[in-house]
């Protein structure tokens, strides 16, 4: 075998797994193995794909056989609803992958987390350091499971001190291709927000998330890091820049609808890709540790990321306009034909 | 314009740019004054759009200079070849001379608001509120207009123009903000928003509470400092007034970053407003960070115990928190500037506190005052008491190591020292004060 380092990426069929795999195959010093239960929609050239579930105990044998140096655990279902299936993949899956890594003596684990794990609370300081307690007690599945994984991972890192466990707590991801909660919020034309609340939001470009993960894979950076762009913007400004029509909702009404109406067939939660608290309070990560110990800075500012997102959003809007234009052509053609027929008569 | 249909009015356009109001002479389109004008086809003024301001330099007026700096305006219809700039300069000079002459003749005379000088002051006030670039163009326009006596309709047109200009600017600002084109800092401070709110704070500061400030020189022009003040008055107007006192009285016009209670972020509108005027939630992390950024930070260690004081306990300082502010100052080596606010205690007369209503409404305390809740919102209007804000000698913390923040004995000692200093300052001021409303 060559002296290339072996990187195993879980969840390569999902967005982040696929993005990181296609980024890492370009690195000469790495051999990339991808693993997922379903084949990736777009084939990544140069990646060694294994179709398997990460929860399979035989993963240990694969790790041992391939002498895997680093595992990037990205198998995660970002669903709003809590379900047993998601819990099994997200939390149990992470535990099983981490366990297999310890068993096979893999030196490094990198996983993606979110600054949402700190929780949106009224008494949050303006900038949340990585040492801040994880108080994300949301009803949303993807937030709750991330908190569980984080607290498990910090215990795991203490248990195996010679392993490098890196957690990347990324801010709101914005970009032309990503379909996370924040992008979903901004992509809709009409966006609900809480009346009288305008929290400052931290954002990051999707490409920077991939770069940050690659940086963590290529360097030894144990611990948790907040990852985000340095410039911050209030939510209302973001909505205005993204050409959204914002509808202010009374906050007790929003909570009530989430609690009561969500049980009925009228699923109000679908209009809130971010939990209500996250639209009410400030939850901005402190980037000092990213700049100093992580030794990396995002390439895009939040403003640039948002501008790119908006450009893409407008392009998709323009397609609708083109359709409308076609309709105009059609009606014009019909009118001309009618006229010609009338003249003939 | 206002043709009554009986007798035709003069077709000419006056120099003010409005239709001549005289009736036309028989057999002519013009009145007696405008008889000398050429036929309408050649009158370019008729094409002048309404509301647009300009001075017709090639047209009717010119300047003659007779001897000792006496400027008189020429008669209409005489043609001159003076370049535009020179012409404008002459006219501007003339206004200045006019104003000076008026003052020289009657030195004791204070110009009422509608004399040229008064109007100029009025206009200056308007212009000061515009950004530099725009005020430049506005002044230029005004200079063109202010060439004759101030009662010329053109002047009023100019004033209208400026007001219109300002209105347009505000509309532009609203439009700009609606498209998300504005800046805020990392803490959410939005200077434009603050400017919009400032007249209200200024009103409270100058006219309602008539704040008198002493010792403002204790605040550094730059660099970190922690302002420690007593807290009183049921509603935290005192924080706003200390902020306004520094903005209005201190040469550096620094923004004071007050730390507000953790209850406020849960409130709609108020949370956003506080953030936009540059305040931050009270926490050790926020305070330390702001001080490290060399900001001016304001703390009110009495907290809710201080604001919610009963009237009978007025000017008796409550416990100064847990000394968190001293830790912040020690850690960042910032001087602590004690401040006493006198007058705020009497803005409401709180007789009792209702625990039951506080729990029911979720308020941290629920005052039963002379007017609240009996008079509803009327009870929320503060009494217009006379306020004194006294800034004391800074208490320096740089003689200690930053690690001294962990020395609990020192922290409690400094906490008590600060509290005593402020109590002393309050007592001194109270002894000097004769009347709650007049000072």
XYZ file of C-alpha atoms in Angstrom:
784
model
C 0.000 0.000 0.000
C 1.080 3.532 -0.556
C 1.892 5.909 2.260
C -1.332 7.810 1.616
C -3.467 8.532 4.614
C -6.813 6.795 4.564
C -9.916 8.844 5.252
C -13.291 7.210 5.728
C -16.321 9.431 5.252
C -19.685 8.220 6.489
C -22.897 9.428 4.894
C -21.400 10.182 1.476
C -24.839 9.982 -0.132
C -25.976 13.085 1.736
C -25.011 16.640 0.938
C -22.055 17.165 3.280
C -20.604 13.670 2.788
C -20.679 14.089 -0.982
C -19.187 17.581 -0.840
C -16.339 16.568 1.483
C -15.589 13.415 -0.529
C -15.268 15.354 -3.781
C -13.087 17.887 -1.958
C -10.787 15.305 -0.355
C -10.190 13.184 -3.485
C -8.327 16.201 -4.845
C -5.820 15.972 -1.951
C -2.861 13.908 -3.115
C -2.003 12.694 0.362
C -5.369 11.041 1.010
C -7.221 7.936 -0.099
C -10.943 8.447 0.384
C -13.355 5.663 1.260
C -17.020 6.553 1.311
C -19.664 4.605 3.130
C -23.424 4.945 3.049
C -26.514 2.744 3.041
C -27.586 4.124 -0.338
C -25.382 4.915 -3.327
C -24.586 8.612 -3.859
C -26.649 10.300 -6.562
C -23.574 11.849 -8.129
C -20.605 9.530 -8.436
C -17.458 10.959 -6.895
C -14.488 10.214 -9.150
C -11.631 8.631 -7.215
C -13.644 7.649 -4.155
C -13.792 4.068 -3.019
C -17.481 3.552 -2.233
C -18.733 0.860 0.105
C -22.484 0.416 0.308
C -23.148 -0.434 3.940
C -24.919 0.872 6.982
C -22.580 2.588 9.454
C -24.373 0.889 12.333
C -23.138 -2.492 11.156
C -20.702 -3.940 13.757
C -18.558 -5.227 10.867
C -17.437 -1.601 10.369
C -14.612 -2.360 12.805
C -13.228 -4.968 10.423
C -13.372 -2.532 7.501
C -11.530 0.106 9.531
C -8.884 -2.431 10.543
C -8.503 -3.864 7.057
C -8.096 -0.486 5.366
C -5.918 0.865 8.208
C -8.103 3.968 8.332
C -6.318 7.019 9.786
C -9.233 9.376 10.103
C -13.000 9.090 10.110
C -15.256 11.957 9.177
C -18.671 11.137 10.557
C -21.309 12.923 8.504
C -24.161 10.392 8.494
C -26.907 12.505 9.977
C -30.555 13.010 9.084
C -31.398 16.690 9.448
C -35.124 16.243 10.038
C -37.309 18.562 12.010
C -39.544 15.872 13.470
C -38.208 13.524 16.073
C -38.459 9.901 15.122
C -37.087 6.641 16.384
C -35.481 6.001 12.997
C -33.628 9.316 13.076
C -32.555 8.817 16.665
C -31.212 5.403 15.703
C -29.168 6.742 12.801
C -28.086 10.048 14.295
C -27.351 9.253 17.932
C -26.950 5.481 18.005
C -25.140 5.606 14.663
C -22.636 8.128 16.023
C -22.054 6.044 19.145
C -21.480 2.936 17.065
C -19.098 4.660 14.643
C -17.142 6.234 17.522
C -17.009 2.861 19.276
C -15.781 1.131 16.121
C -13.085 3.805 15.706
C -11.864 3.251 19.258
C -11.872 -0.491 18.682
C -9.929 -0.224 15.406
C -7.533 2.383 16.873
C -8.433 5.117 14.406
C -6.505 8.215 15.433
C -8.960 10.884 14.442
C -12.675 11.540 14.320
C -14.138 14.697 12.824
C -17.844 15.369 12.951
C -20.079 18.258 12.004
C -22.219 19.862 14.641
C -24.021 23.174 14.872
C -23.962 26.290 17.042
C -27.618 25.472 17.659
C -26.431 23.077 20.370
C -25.878 26.053 22.716
C -29.583 26.704 22.562
C -31.278 30.025 21.965
C -31.770 31.358 25.479
C -32.568 34.807 26.803
C -29.478 34.877 29.012
C -27.004 33.809 26.339
C -23.970 36.097 26.236
C -23.538 37.943 22.952
C -20.763 35.568 21.904
C -20.933 31.956 23.034
C -17.576 30.367 23.799
C -17.065 26.655 23.082
C -16.967 26.022 26.823
C -20.532 27.271 27.232
C -22.972 24.586 28.456
C -25.051 22.980 25.702
C -28.569 24.089 26.470
C -30.268 23.325 23.172
C -33.491 21.833 24.470
C -35.489 22.203 21.317
C -38.360 20.018 20.246
C -36.685 19.830 16.861
C -35.038 16.510 16.118
C -31.943 17.791 14.396
C -31.096 20.100 17.309
C -31.810 17.588 20.055
C -29.764 14.817 18.428
C -26.804 17.125 17.831
C -26.755 18.000 21.533
C -26.828 14.291 22.417
C -23.978 13.518 20.039
C -21.948 16.452 21.357
C -22.276 15.436 24.986
C -21.474 11.841 24.098
C -18.446 12.939 22.081
C -16.989 15.073 24.859
C -17.236 12.108 27.243
C -15.739 9.858 24.590
C -12.803 12.235 24.050
C -12.047 12.129 27.780
C -12.230 8.340 27.734
C -9.765 8.077 24.832
C -7.333 10.934 25.341
C -4.923 9.817 22.590
C -7.637 10.157 19.937
C -8.261 13.469 18.203
C -11.981 14.179 18.330
C -12.942 17.359 16.501
C -16.403 18.826 16.578
C -17.198 21.603 14.156
C -20.080 23.705 15.388
C -21.102 25.512 12.240
C -23.286 28.597 12.123
C -26.277 29.001 9.794
C -25.176 27.607 6.446
C -25.996 29.805 3.465
C -25.182 28.974 -0.112
C -26.556 28.293 -3.546
C -26.819 24.511 -3.286
C -27.335 23.684 0.389
C -30.812 22.858 1.650
C -30.425 23.228 5.412
C -32.951 24.835 7.757
C -31.692 28.385 7.284
C -31.586 28.099 3.495
C -35.095 26.667 3.557
C -36.200 29.637 5.638
C -34.716 32.113 3.181
C -35.816 30.269 0.059
C -39.498 30.691 0.727
C -41.128 33.858 -0.528
C -43.080 34.566 2.641
C -41.230 34.039 5.883
C -42.717 34.188 9.383
C -40.714 35.982 12.017
C -41.457 36.980 15.576
C -42.899 40.446 16.032
C -40.533 42.705 17.924
C -37.623 40.281 17.887
C -34.681 40.648 15.584
C -31.829 38.408 16.697
C -28.346 38.844 15.287
C -27.474 35.842 13.132
C -24.170 34.246 12.312
C -23.774 32.679 8.894
C -21.245 30.751 6.873
C -20.867 29.881 3.203
C -21.413 26.216 2.337
C -17.994 25.967 0.632
C -16.356 27.233 3.809
C -17.976 24.454 5.829
C -16.403 21.909 3.470
C -13.057 23.713 3.685
C -13.280 23.790 7.462
C -13.941 20.064 7.604
C -11.028 19.443 5.235
C -8.823 21.583 7.466
C -9.843 19.553 10.510
C -9.101 16.305 8.643
C -5.667 17.460 7.500
C -4.574 19.001 10.816
C -4.823 17.736 14.373
C -7.272 20.012 16.152
C -8.875 18.268 19.119
C -11.956 19.799 20.727
C -14.969 21.773 19.635
C -14.785 24.830 17.403
C -17.370 27.386 16.410
C -17.198 27.862 12.664
C -18.741 30.975 11.125
C -18.110 34.132 9.189
C -16.959 37.126 11.211
C -19.638 39.562 10.077
C -23.025 39.339 11.741
C -26.409 40.574 10.572
C -29.788 41.012 12.199
C -32.426 38.562 10.988
C -34.675 41.225 9.464
C -31.802 42.588 7.410
C -31.055 39.086 6.139
C -34.688 38.577 5.167
C -34.745 41.916 3.348
C -31.510 41.162 1.526
C -32.843 37.742 0.534
C -35.987 39.364 -0.939
C -38.248 37.599 1.515
C -41.583 39.025 2.552
C -41.481 38.757 6.318
C -44.675 38.281 8.262
C -44.362 39.307 11.910
C -46.136 36.845 14.175
C -46.883 37.437 17.857
C -44.493 35.205 19.723
C -47.043 33.625 22.112
C -49.063 32.728 19.020
C -46.031 31.136 17.394
C -45.286 29.037 20.483
C -48.927 28.094 20.816
C -49.231 27.072 17.189
C -46.083 24.983 17.472
C -47.352 23.266 20.569
C -51.042 22.784 19.879
C -51.652 23.073 16.152
C -48.680 20.935 15.327
C -50.510 17.949 16.730
C -53.345 18.500 14.246
C -53.064 17.797 10.512
C -52.246 21.501 10.110
C -48.487 21.263 10.571
C -47.431 24.792 11.459
C -43.871 23.741 12.193
C -43.172 23.431 8.483
C -43.279 27.241 8.273
C -40.566 27.429 10.934
C -37.495 25.544 9.659
C -35.732 27.092 12.673
C -37.290 26.576 16.069
C -39.166 29.605 17.438
C -36.587 30.272 20.148
C -33.882 30.483 17.499
C -35.826 33.318 15.847
C -36.204 35.069 19.189
C -32.885 35.038 21.047
C -29.316 35.498 20.096
C -27.084 32.429 19.604
C -23.848 33.578 18.058
C -20.664 31.584 18.495
C -17.449 33.206 19.659
C -14.917 32.789 16.839
C -11.774 33.500 18.888
C -10.921 29.795 19.181
C -11.441 29.228 15.447
C -9.036 32.060 14.621
C -6.405 31.083 17.179
C -6.223 27.357 17.893
C -8.046 26.066 14.818
C -5.885 28.352 12.680
C -8.329 28.807 9.842
C -10.614 31.528 8.539
C -13.586 31.250 6.202
C -12.953 32.516 2.686
C -16.358 34.156 2.291
C -17.888 36.807 4.473
C -21.515 36.346 5.474
C -22.437 39.183 3.135
C -20.809 37.433 0.180
C -22.423 34.135 1.095
C -25.827 35.770 1.272
C -25.250 37.641 -1.993
C -24.450 34.373 -3.752
C -27.503 32.751 -2.248
C -29.695 35.635 -3.394
C -28.259 35.528 -6.913
C -29.136 31.870 -7.109
C -32.583 32.462 -5.671
C -33.252 35.157 -8.260
C -32.110 32.872 -11.031
C -34.716 30.350 -10.030
C -37.267 33.151 -9.914
C -36.296 34.234 -13.384
C -37.136 30.796 -14.705
C -40.694 31.421 -13.601
C -40.605 34.718 -15.429
C -39.416 32.990 -18.568
C -42.381 30.645 -18.315
C -44.663 33.611 -17.976
C -43.032 35.152 -21.023
C -43.702 31.967 -22.968
C -47.323 32.262 -22.040
C -47.366 35.794 -23.387
C -45.913 34.604 -26.673
C -48.540 31.918 -26.839
C -51.450 34.241 -26.210
C -50.041 36.665 -28.760
C -49.782 33.881 -31.347
C -53.348 32.772 -30.644
C -54.589 36.331 -30.999
C -52.857 36.707 -34.369
C -54.321 33.448 -35.650
C -57.791 34.437 -34.517
C -57.412 37.708 -36.360
C -56.232 35.959 -39.518
C -59.175 33.564 -39.340
C -61.585 36.448 -38.891
C -60.126 38.206 -41.918
C -60.497 35.106 -44.029
C -64.145 34.947 -43.169
C -53.088 79.709 -12.104
C -55.911 81.124 -10.042
C -57.725 82.585 -12.980
C -61.246 83.446 -11.972
C -62.381 83.441 -15.565
C -63.637 87.037 -15.559
C -60.507 88.964 -16.286
C -57.312 87.378 -17.659
C -54.295 87.507 -15.393
C -50.750 88.372 -16.401
C -49.000 85.506 -18.209
C -45.544 86.387 -16.888
C -43.618 84.323 -14.389
C -42.209 86.319 -11.501
C -38.646 85.897 -10.350
C -39.975 83.754 -7.554
C -40.985 81.283 -10.219
C -44.707 81.675 -9.689
C -47.395 83.059 -11.892
C -47.800 86.831 -11.707
C -50.980 87.594 -9.784
C -51.700 90.956 -11.403
C -54.455 91.293 -13.951
C -53.285 91.655 -17.504
C -53.435 95.057 -19.135
C -56.029 95.498 -21.854
C -54.961 94.117 -25.186
C -51.849 92.516 -23.737
C -50.882 89.190 -22.199
C -49.012 90.950 -19.381
C -49.667 93.340 -16.549
C -48.128 96.777 -16.335
C -45.021 95.526 -14.580
C -44.258 92.852 -17.145
C -45.150 94.862 -20.235
C -41.587 94.840 -21.464
C -41.370 91.068 -21.704
C -41.116 89.514 -25.186
C -43.872 87.414 -26.705
C -44.738 84.134 -24.920
C -42.997 81.870 -27.478
C -39.634 83.194 -26.414
C -40.315 83.230 -22.671
C -38.340 80.297 -21.432
C -39.664 80.627 -17.898
C -42.987 79.105 -18.843
C -41.234 75.776 -19.391
C -39.854 75.900 -15.876
C -41.048 72.920 -13.898
C -42.822 73.815 -10.698
C -40.926 73.501 -7.513
C -37.528 73.496 -9.160
C -35.210 76.076 -7.760
C -32.762 78.060 -9.809
C -31.697 81.554 -10.288
C -31.983 83.095 -13.666
C -28.559 84.639 -14.089
C -28.877 85.605 -17.702
C -32.306 86.973 -17.104
C -33.729 89.870 -15.269
C -31.398 90.797 -12.421
C -27.882 92.071 -12.168
C -25.639 93.585 -9.592
C -24.325 97.099 -9.601
C -21.568 98.072 -7.288
C -21.797 101.688 -6.144
C -18.834 102.915 -4.192
C -18.352 101.745 -0.596
C -19.468 98.171 -0.757
C -23.077 99.123 -1.322
C -24.808 96.471 -3.341
C -28.047 97.137 -5.038
C -29.925 94.841 -7.267
C -30.324 95.843 -10.825
C -33.497 96.459 -12.711
C -35.085 93.637 -14.603
C -34.453 92.984 -18.279
C -30.961 94.398 -18.342
C -28.471 91.964 -19.733
C -25.153 91.273 -18.068
C -22.205 89.067 -18.920
C -21.035 88.262 -15.360
C -20.008 84.596 -15.009
C -22.353 82.515 -12.897
C -19.904 81.840 -10.063
C -18.924 85.432 -9.648
C -22.513 86.494 -9.660
C -23.366 84.008 -6.953
C -20.437 85.109 -4.866
C -21.582 88.718 -5.058
C -25.057 87.799 -3.990
C -23.849 85.644 -1.107
C -21.636 88.488 0.066
C -24.568 90.827 -0.080
C -26.620 88.674 2.292
C -23.758 88.426 4.730
C -23.273 92.175 4.633
C -26.973 92.708 5.137
C -27.072 90.527 8.214
C -23.953 92.139 9.659
C -25.289 95.636 9.017
C -28.499 94.798 10.794
C -26.543 93.614 13.793
C -24.200 96.593 13.731
C -27.008 99.156 13.746
C -28.826 97.588 16.679
C -26.318 95.657 18.799
C -28.750 94.966 21.627
C -31.288 93.699 19.198
C -31.902 89.973 19.389
C -33.244 88.882 16.050
C -36.689 87.311 16.314
C -36.973 83.988 14.529
C -38.185 85.478 11.283
C -35.503 88.062 10.696
C -32.736 87.018 8.293
C -30.413 86.048 11.137
C -33.102 84.046 12.874
C -34.013 82.307 9.683
C -30.393 81.546 9.008
C -30.158 79.931 12.442
C -33.283 77.966 11.705
C -31.828 76.790 8.428
C -28.502 75.955 10.086
C -30.349 73.692 12.470
C -31.901 71.940 9.518
C -28.642 71.635 7.687
C -26.725 70.296 10.671
C -28.935 67.258 10.598
C -28.038 66.432 7.010
C -24.909 64.434 6.151
C -21.884 66.528 5.127
C -22.144 65.937 1.431
C -25.817 66.746 1.235
C -25.575 69.765 3.496
C -22.944 71.111 1.098
C -25.293 71.033 -1.857
C -28.193 72.230 0.256
C -26.141 75.206 1.468
C -25.132 76.024 -2.062
C -28.739 76.031 -3.161
C -29.678 78.122 -0.186
C -26.893 80.597 -0.853
C -28.304 81.096 -4.293
C -31.694 81.778 -2.813
C -30.732 83.946 0.125
C -29.569 86.711 -2.147
C -32.384 89.123 -1.593
C -34.389 90.134 1.428
C -35.515 87.081 3.356
C -39.145 87.807 2.727
C -38.741 87.117 -0.916
C -40.949 84.175 -1.876
C -37.862 82.538 -3.306
C -36.532 82.208 0.189
C -39.588 80.311 1.305
C -39.298 78.230 -1.760
C -35.758 77.463 -0.681
C -36.882 76.528 2.784
C -39.540 74.334 1.278
C -36.866 72.853 -0.937
C -34.697 71.995 2.051
C -37.544 70.501 4.007
C -38.536 68.571 0.932
C -34.952 67.504 0.491
C -34.831 66.248 4.040
C -38.129 64.472 3.664
C -36.847 62.876 0.487
C -33.758 61.783 2.364
C -35.875 60.184 5.060
C -37.965 58.429 2.450
C -34.768 57.215 0.822
C -33.542 55.988 4.184
C -36.740 54.063 4.803
C -36.531 52.604 1.304
C -32.901 51.686 1.827
C -33.645 50.059 5.151
C -36.521 48.111 3.658
C -34.102 46.539 1.215
C -31.730 45.665 4.037
C -29.109 48.266 3.141
C -27.869 49.372 6.562
C -25.092 48.447 8.934
C -25.064 47.199 12.496
C -22.076 46.254 14.602
C -21.483 42.858 16.242
C -23.578 43.893 19.229
C -26.452 45.032 17.065
C -25.817 48.784 17.401
C -27.569 50.545 14.534
C -26.474 54.226 14.323
C -29.304 55.235 11.991
C -31.896 53.784 14.315
C -30.332 55.583 17.236
C -30.353 58.889 15.352
C -34.040 58.449 14.678
C -34.721 57.861 18.374
C -32.394 60.528 19.664
C -34.825 63.488 19.559
C -37.018 61.679 22.076
C -34.098 61.068 24.428
C -32.951 64.649 23.927
C -36.407 65.876 24.831
C -36.354 63.879 28.067
C -32.819 65.010 28.789
C -33.173 68.725 28.036
C -36.771 69.598 28.758
C -38.428 66.913 30.858
C -35.741 66.101 33.425
C -33.549 69.206 32.750
C -30.441 67.221 33.606
C -27.532 69.029 35.242
C -24.204 67.238 34.887
C -21.000 67.649 36.870
C -17.636 65.927 36.700
C -17.994 64.870 33.061
C -14.212 65.319 32.680
C -13.693 62.110 34.670
C -14.736 60.133 31.619
C -11.748 59.302 29.412
C -11.771 60.444 25.782
C -10.861 56.955 24.693
C -10.124 53.600 26.222
C -12.063 51.381 28.562
C -13.927 52.530 31.632
C -16.682 51.114 33.764
C -19.418 53.502 34.829
C -21.042 52.396 38.082
C -24.281 54.092 39.014
C -27.139 53.882 41.441
C -30.350 52.595 39.933
C -33.738 54.097 40.633
C -37.062 55.245 39.280
C -39.170 52.108 38.605
C -38.469 52.430 34.870
C -34.761 52.536 33.949
C -34.690 56.065 32.516
C -31.473 56.704 34.454
C -29.384 54.535 32.150
C -30.655 56.437 29.121
C -30.020 59.801 30.755
C -26.428 58.910 31.711
C -25.925 57.804 28.118
C -27.379 61.099 26.841
C -25.291 63.140 29.298
C -22.107 61.657 27.864
C -23.296 62.128 24.288
C -24.354 65.728 24.925
C -21.758 67.009 27.374
C -18.550 65.039 26.789
C -16.324 66.238 23.919
C -15.728 62.693 22.682
C -19.505 62.008 22.470
C -18.844 58.364 23.271
C -21.594 55.819 23.234
C -22.205 54.303 26.649
C -22.847 50.562 26.513
C -25.255 49.968 29.344
C -25.688 46.418 30.535
C -29.381 45.617 30.914
C -31.158 42.963 32.938
C -31.521 39.443 31.542
C -35.270 39.876 31.636
C -35.308 42.406 28.777
C -34.259 40.027 25.970
C -37.532 38.165 26.468
C -39.591 41.270 25.700
C -40.594 42.043 22.136
C -39.622 45.436 20.635
C -37.774 46.518 23.789
C -35.150 43.807 23.296
C -34.602 44.881 19.701
C -34.577 48.565 20.621
C -32.004 48.133 23.395
C -29.777 46.129 21.100
C -30.075 48.688 18.300
C -29.082 51.601 20.532
C -25.889 49.797 21.432
C -26.742 48.288 24.811
C -25.907 44.722 25.798
C -27.332 42.146 28.144
C -25.738 42.093 31.573
C -23.410 39.135 31.854
C -19.825 38.769 32.886
C -18.866 37.634 29.386
C -20.493 40.619 27.669
C -19.089 43.175 30.100
C -15.559 41.819 29.942
C -15.666 41.598 26.186
C -16.917 45.160 25.780
C -14.241 46.475 28.143
C -11.598 44.556 26.234
C -12.848 46.294 23.094
C -12.088 49.593 24.930
C -15.720 50.566 25.219
C -17.435 52.646 27.866
C -19.619 50.241 29.851
C -22.370 51.194 32.284
C -23.474 48.946 35.136
C -26.193 49.314 37.753
C -25.179 46.834 40.444
C -28.347 47.358 42.469
C -30.344 45.807 39.660
C -34.079 45.274 40.167
C -33.665 45.884 43.894
C -32.592 49.416 43.029
C -35.126 50.320 40.337
C -38.008 48.791 42.239
C -37.232 50.666 45.454
C -40.181 51.979 47.468
C -40.516 55.716 47.844
C -39.765 55.544 51.554
C -36.414 53.868 50.788
C -35.351 56.462 48.213
C -31.642 57.238 47.945
C -30.706 54.333 50.220
C -28.504 52.136 48.088
C -29.420 48.457 47.975
C -26.879 45.624 47.955
C -24.412 45.983 45.086
C -25.074 42.620 43.467
C -22.423 39.970 43.942
C -19.557 42.259 42.992
C -19.468 40.958 39.425
C -18.770 44.456 38.131
C -15.604 44.722 40.263
C -14.397 41.402 38.875
C -14.978 42.710 35.374
C -13.036 45.898 36.122
C -10.162 44.015 37.776
C -9.899 41.468 35.003
C -9.742 44.111 32.295
C -7.919 46.694 34.455
C -10.529 49.338 33.717
C -11.102 52.337 35.968
C -14.474 52.445 37.710
C -16.229 55.806 37.534
C -18.863 56.175 40.267
C -21.978 58.067 39.224
C -24.829 59.350 41.318
C -28.185 60.106 39.766
C -30.405 62.328 41.895
C -33.952 63.118 40.845
C -34.859 59.770 39.353
C -36.206 58.418 42.625
C -39.096 60.893 42.569
C -40.261 60.213 38.999
C -42.718 57.698 40.408
C -43.920 57.388 43.963
C -43.956 53.671 44.600
C -45.929 52.870 47.730
C -45.891 49.100 47.673
C -44.984 46.124 45.529
C -47.427 43.402 44.615
C -45.889 39.960 44.452
C -49.122 38.494 43.197
C -49.429 40.878 40.233
C -45.736 40.482 39.490
C -46.169 36.736 39.231
C -49.333 37.157 37.186
C -47.739 39.510 34.646
C -44.274 37.999 34.690
C -42.736 41.343 35.699
C -39.715 41.200 38.022
C -41.643 43.524 40.374
C -45.011 45.217 40.156
C -45.075 48.704 41.709
C -48.248 50.121 43.218
C -47.579 53.825 42.962
C -49.601 57.012 43.369
C -50.701 56.820 39.748
C -49.994 53.249 38.658
C -51.883 51.040 37.957
C -54.878 53.243 38.769
C -54.401 55.678 35.891
C -53.184 53.098 33.402
C -50.740 54.463 30.848
C -51.069 57.935 32.361
C -49.377 56.496 35.420
C -46.380 55.516 33.316
C -45.499 59.127 32.461
C -42.729 60.115 34.872
C -42.965 63.235 37.009
C -40.798 65.977 35.470
C -38.350 66.132 38.359
C -35.056 67.995 38.124
C -32.156 65.581 37.707
C -28.515 65.784 38.733
C -25.964 63.386 37.286
C -22.611 63.626 39.086
C -19.571 61.763 37.818
C -17.044 61.070 40.575
C -13.283 60.516 40.721
C -12.337 57.244 38.991
C -11.442 54.313 41.238
C -8.358 52.837 39.600
C -7.958 49.087 39.357
C -4.688 48.915 37.434
C -2.671 48.842 40.658
C -3.910 45.265 41.092
C -3.030 42.295 38.913
C -5.795 40.986 36.627
C -5.691 37.810 38.718
C -6.906 39.860 41.677
C -10.389 39.264 40.262
C -10.222 35.927 42.087
C -9.414 37.599 45.389
C -12.880 37.580 46.914
C -11.850 39.741 49.874
C -10.532 42.450 47.589
C -13.600 42.204 45.369
C -16.015 42.692 48.239
C -13.845 45.468 49.634
C -13.871 47.344 46.332
C -17.601 46.706 45.956
C -18.271 48.321 49.327
C -15.894 51.161 48.573
C -17.687 51.973 45.329
C -21.058 51.743 47.045
C -19.959 54.097 49.820
C -18.552 56.603 47.354
C -21.825 56.684 45.429
C -23.904 56.935 48.626
C -21.702 59.816 49.746
C -22.136 61.560 46.389
C -25.903 61.149 46.613
C -25.993 62.539 50.150
C -23.935 65.589 49.149
C -26.219 66.333 46.240
C -29.358 65.806 48.319
C -28.093 68.285 50.922
C -27.676 70.895 48.193
C -31.009 70.254 46.519
C -33.889 72.470 47.674
C -36.746 71.398 45.494
C -37.524 68.119 43.779
C -38.887 69.821 40.676
C -36.840 73.007 40.528
C -33.507 71.803 41.863
